[in-house]
Amino acid sequence: MNKLAYLILVTLIIGCSSSIADDYRKTLDSLEKQHQTELNKGERMMHLEKEYELVMDSMLNIVYKDLMLKLNETEKKNLRTEQREWIKKRDVEFKKLWKSIDEMITEIGFAPQDERMFVYSQKANFVRNRVLELVDKIEER
């Protein structure tokens, strides 16, 4: 099943549940297990990491929007500010990750797929950690 379709299906199921934070965590765990199962096949690994990064970004958007629905206007403003700061931090971190790839291309003329795969993996984990932070905020509500 396409990962995005799976994500949407799981999100719909979550909407019908009583413990949203727990369901988000279960969804993240399920996505990670599915991702690892695919990686273990040893095929298209860089593509899978890139796809997983996009799935984590989609999860971030879903959880962020869900959290925003639960907040009053002051809390929404604070979360927007916090998210903007996180985005700045993310951009700096991602730039650092790609810098090593750019340096490698300058030095040897190419970047091995393993190196690029590692960057996509690090980016996905960075976003996943933010998703978990937002899930914790939902749980606090």
PDB file of C-alpha atoms in Angstrom:
ATOM      1  CA  MET A   1       0.000   0.000   0.000  1.00  0.00           C
ATOM      2  CA  ASN A   2       1.280   3.439  -0.855  1.00  0.00           C
ATOM      3  CA  LYS A   3       2.675   5.031   2.306  1.00  0.00           C
ATOM      4  CA  LEU A   4       0.730   8.249   1.804  1.00  0.00           C
ATOM      5  CA  ALA A   5      -2.538   6.328   1.396  1.00  0.00           C
ATOM      6  CA  TYR A   6      -1.643   4.347   4.510  1.00  0.00           C
ATOM      7  CA  LEU A   7      -0.960   7.575   6.396  1.00  0.00           C
ATOM      8  CA  ILE A   8      -4.309   9.019   5.371  1.00  0.00           C
ATOM      9  CA  LEU A   9      -6.133   5.829   6.370  1.00  0.00           C
ATOM     10  CA  VAL A  10      -4.453   5.767   9.758  1.00  0.00           C
ATOM     11  CA  THR A  11      -5.247   9.451  10.261  1.00  0.00           C
ATOM     12  CA  LEU A  12      -8.928   8.799   9.587  1.00  0.00           C
ATOM     13  CA  ILE A  13      -8.895   5.979  12.106  1.00  0.00           C
ATOM     14  CA  ILE A  14      -7.231   8.247  14.651  1.00  0.00           C
ATOM     15  CA  GLY A  15     -10.015  10.781  14.237  1.00  0.00           C
ATOM     16  CA  CYS A  16     -12.469   8.206  15.605  1.00  0.00           C
ATOM     17  CA  SER A  17     -10.407   7.356  18.653  1.00  0.00           C
ATOM     18  CA  SER A  18     -10.466   8.436  22.269  1.00  0.00           C
ATOM     19  CA  SER A  19      -6.735   8.788  22.985  1.00  0.00           C
ATOM     20  CA  ILE A  20      -5.418  10.794  20.076  1.00  0.00           C
ATOM     21  CA  ALA A  21      -1.881  11.200  21.427  1.00  0.00           C
ATOM     22  CA  ASP A  22      -1.515   7.440  21.932  1.00  0.00           C
ATOM     23  CA  ASP A  23      -2.902   6.815  18.476  1.00  0.00           C
ATOM     24  CA  TYR A  24      -0.438   9.234  16.923  1.00  0.00           C
ATOM     25  CA  ARG A  25       2.395   7.427  18.688  1.00  0.00           C
ATOM     26  CA  LYS A  26       1.101   4.075  17.457  1.00  0.00           C
ATOM     27  CA  THR A  27       0.871   5.480  13.949  1.00  0.00           C
ATOM     28  CA  LEU A  28       4.454   6.722  14.110  1.00  0.00           C
ATOM     29  CA  ASP A  29       5.623   3.342  15.396  1.00  0.00           C
ATOM     30  CA  SER A  30       3.698   1.549  12.666  1.00  0.00           C
ATOM     31  CA  LEU A  31       5.123   3.808   9.964  1.00  0.00           C
ATOM     32  CA  GLU A  32       8.627   3.295  11.324  1.00  0.00           C
ATOM     33  CA  LYS A  33       8.232  -0.494  11.405  1.00  0.00           C
ATOM     34  CA  GLN A  34       6.834  -0.533   7.875  1.00  0.00           C
ATOM     35  CA  HIS A  35       9.696   1.694   6.740  1.00  0.00           C
ATOM     36  CA  GLN A  36      12.301  -0.535   8.386  1.00  0.00           C
ATOM     37  CA  THR A  37      10.741  -3.636   6.831  1.00  0.00           C
ATOM     38  CA  GLU A  38      11.088  -2.060   3.398  1.00  0.00           C
ATOM     39  CA  LEU A  39      14.675  -0.953   4.112  1.00  0.00           C
ATOM     40  CA  ASN A  40      15.586  -4.475   5.202  1.00  0.00           C
ATOM     41  CA  LYS A  41      14.886  -5.664   1.661  1.00  0.00           C
ATOM     42  CA  GLY A  42      17.976  -3.716   0.583  1.00  0.00           C
ATOM     43  CA  GLU A  43      16.348  -2.236  -2.505  1.00  0.00           C
ATOM     44  CA  ARG A  44      15.681   1.413  -3.367  1.00  0.00           C
ATOM     45  CA  MET A  45      16.948   2.411   0.071  1.00  0.00           C
ATOM     46  CA  MET A  46      17.717   6.045  -0.748  1.00  0.00           C
ATOM     47  CA  HIS A  47      14.290   6.430  -2.346  1.00  0.00           C
ATOM     48  CA  LEU A  48      12.668   4.863   0.734  1.00  0.00           C
ATOM     49  CA  GLU A  49      14.461   7.268   3.074  1.00  0.00           C
ATOM     50  CA  LYS A  50      13.394  10.227   0.964  1.00  0.00           C
ATOM     51  CA  GLU A  51       9.813   8.941   0.930  1.00  0.00           C
ATOM     52  CA  TYR A  52       9.882   8.421   4.708  1.00  0.00           C
ATOM     53  CA  GLU A  53      11.025  12.011   5.161  1.00  0.00           C
ATOM     54  CA  LEU A  54       7.975  13.158   3.178  1.00  0.00           C
ATOM     55  CA  VAL A  55       5.698  10.940   5.270  1.00  0.00           C
ATOM     56  CA  MET A  56       7.112  12.432   8.473  1.00  0.00           C
ATOM     57  CA  ASP A  57       6.549  15.906   7.062  1.00  0.00           C
ATOM     58  CA  SER A  58       2.928  14.962   6.349  1.00  0.00           C
ATOM     59  CA  MET A  59       2.547  13.657   9.892  1.00  0.00           C
ATOM     60  CA  LEU A  60       3.958  16.922  11.199  1.00  0.00           C
ATOM     61  CA  ASN A  61       1.331  18.883   9.289  1.00  0.00           C
ATOM     62  CA  ILE A  62      -1.495  16.626  10.476  1.00  0.00           C
ATOM     63  CA  VAL A  63      -0.469  16.732  14.136  1.00  0.00           C
ATOM     64  CA  TYR A  64       0.206  20.485  14.042  1.00  0.00           C
ATOM     65  CA  LYS A  65      -3.237  21.199  12.582  1.00  0.00           C
ATOM     66  CA  ASP A  66      -4.889  18.881  15.090  1.00  0.00           C
ATOM     67  CA  LEU A  67      -3.128  20.607  17.964  1.00  0.00           C
ATOM     68  CA  MET A  68      -4.108  24.044  16.650  1.00  0.00           C
ATOM     69  CA  LEU A  69      -7.775  22.992  16.799  1.00  0.00           C
ATOM     70  CA  LYS A  70      -7.425  22.357  20.518  1.00  0.00           C
ATOM     71  CA  LEU A  71      -5.864  25.714  21.451  1.00  0.00           C
ATOM     72  CA  ASN A  72      -7.277  29.109  22.342  1.00  0.00           C
ATOM     73  CA  GLU A  73      -6.135  32.169  20.383  1.00  0.00           C
ATOM     74  CA  THR A  74      -3.208  33.005  22.683  1.00  0.00           C
ATOM     75  CA  GLU A  75      -1.973  29.419  22.644  1.00  0.00           C
ATOM     76  CA  LYS A  76      -2.306  29.307  18.849  1.00  0.00           C
ATOM     77  CA  LYS A  77      -0.200  32.439  18.540  1.00  0.00           C
ATOM     78  CA  ASN A  78       2.440  30.945  20.843  1.00  0.00           C
ATOM     79  CA  LEU A  79       2.484  27.671  18.909  1.00  0.00           C
ATOM     80  CA  ARG A  80       2.846  29.510  15.591  1.00  0.00           C
ATOM     81  CA  THR A  81       5.826  31.411  17.009  1.00  0.00           C
ATOM     82  CA  GLU A  82       7.337  28.206  18.382  1.00  0.00           C
ATOM     83  CA  GLN A  83       6.816  26.439  15.053  1.00  0.00           C
ATOM     84  CA  ARG A  84       8.463  29.271  13.126  1.00  0.00           C
ATOM     85  CA  GLU A  85      11.484  29.006  15.422  1.00  0.00           C
ATOM     86  CA  TRP A  86      11.576  25.255  14.937  1.00  0.00           C
ATOM     87  CA  ILE A  87      11.446  25.738  11.145  1.00  0.00           C
ATOM     88  CA  LYS A  88      14.437  28.094  11.339  1.00  0.00           C
ATOM     89  CA  LYS A  89      16.317  25.528  13.414  1.00  0.00           C
ATOM     90  CA  ARG A  90      15.298  22.784  10.961  1.00  0.00           C
ATOM     91  CA  ASP A  91      16.524  24.796   7.994  1.00  0.00           C
ATOM     92  CA  VAL A  92      19.917  25.350   9.638  1.00  0.00           C
ATOM     93  CA  GLU A  93      20.203  21.663  10.520  1.00  0.00           C
ATOM     94  CA  PHE A  94      19.223  20.510   7.035  1.00  0.00           C
ATOM     95  CA  LYS A  95      21.673  22.940   5.461  1.00  0.00           C
ATOM     96  CA  LYS A  96      24.464  21.442   7.605  1.00  0.00           C
ATOM     97  CA  LEU A  97      23.489  17.948   6.513  1.00  0.00           C
ATOM     98  CA  TRP A  98      23.569  18.847   2.825  1.00  0.00           C
ATOM     99  CA  LYS A  99      26.819  20.787   3.232  1.00  0.00           C
ATOM    100  CA  SER A 100      28.746  17.555   3.760  1.00  0.00           C
ATOM    101  CA  ILE A 101      27.222  16.177   0.555  1.00  0.00           C
ATOM    102  CA  ASP A 102      28.111  19.348  -1.358  1.00  0.00           C
ATOM    103  CA  GLU A 103      31.694  19.168  -0.062  1.00  0.00           C
ATOM    104  CA  MET A 104      31.948  15.556  -1.158  1.00  0.00           C
ATOM    105  CA  ILE A 105      30.719  16.441  -4.644  1.00  0.00           C
ATOM    106  CA  THR A 106      33.290  19.249  -4.819  1.00  0.00           C
ATOM    107  CA  GLU A 107      36.111  16.937  -3.692  1.00  0.00           C
ATOM    108  CA  ILE A 108      35.402  13.751  -5.618  1.00  0.00           C
ATOM    109  CA  GLY A 109      32.789  14.780  -8.168  1.00  0.00           C
ATOM    110  CA  PHE A 110      29.869  12.793  -6.758  1.00  0.00           C
ATOM    111  CA  ALA A 111      28.147  11.784  -3.535  1.00  0.00           C
ATOM    112  CA  PRO A 112      27.530   8.084  -2.917  1.00  0.00           C
ATOM    113  CA  GLN A 113      23.916   7.056  -2.487  1.00  0.00           C
ATOM    114  CA  ASP A 114      24.668   5.844   1.037  1.00  0.00           C
ATOM    115  CA  GLU A 115      25.681   9.364   2.038  1.00  0.00           C
ATOM    116  CA  ARG A 116      22.543  10.893   0.548  1.00  0.00           C
ATOM    117  CA  MET A 117      20.436   8.152   2.117  1.00  0.00           C
ATOM    118  CA  PHE A 118      21.917   9.055   5.504  1.00  0.00           C
ATOM    119  CA  VAL A 119      20.938  12.719   5.002  1.00  0.00           C
ATOM    120  CA  TYR A 120      17.333  11.800   4.205  1.00  0.00           C
ATOM    121  CA  SER A 121      17.259   9.534   7.246  1.00  0.00           C
ATOM    122  CA  GLN A 122      18.570  12.294   9.523  1.00  0.00           C
ATOM    123  CA  LYS A 123      16.039  14.754   8.120  1.00  0.00           C
ATOM    124  CA  ALA A 124      13.180  12.304   8.715  1.00  0.00           C
ATOM    125  CA  ASN A 125      14.303  11.706  12.299  1.00  0.00           C
ATOM    126  CA  PHE A 126      14.571  15.431  12.949  1.00  0.00           C
ATOM    127  CA  VAL A 127      10.987  15.950  11.780  1.00  0.00           C
ATOM    128  CA  ARG A 128       9.771  12.841  13.628  1.00  0.00           C
ATOM    129  CA  ASN A 129      11.136  14.263  16.872  1.00  0.00           C
ATOM    130  CA  ARG A 130       9.123  17.439  16.308  1.00  0.00           C
ATOM    131  CA  VAL A 131       6.010  15.379  15.641  1.00  0.00           C
ATOM    132  CA  LEU A 132       6.536  13.667  18.996  1.00  0.00           C
ATOM    133  CA  GLU A 133       6.947  17.044  20.719  1.00  0.00           C
ATOM    134  CA  LEU A 134       3.605  18.152  19.298  1.00  0.00           C
ATOM    135  CA  VAL A 135       1.980  14.850  20.260  1.00  0.00           C
ATOM    136  CA  ASP A 136       3.151  15.475  23.836  1.00  0.00           C
ATOM    137  CA  LYS A 137       1.447  18.873  23.702  1.00  0.00           C
ATOM    138  CA  ILE A 138      -1.778  17.211  22.544  1.00  0.00           C
ATOM    139  CA  GLU A 139      -1.522  14.791  25.448  1.00  0.00           C
ATOM    140  CA  GLU A 140      -1.147  17.694  27.885  1.00  0.00           C
ATOM    141  CA  ARG A 141      -4.494  19.121  26.731  1.00  0.00           C
TER     142      ARG A 141
END
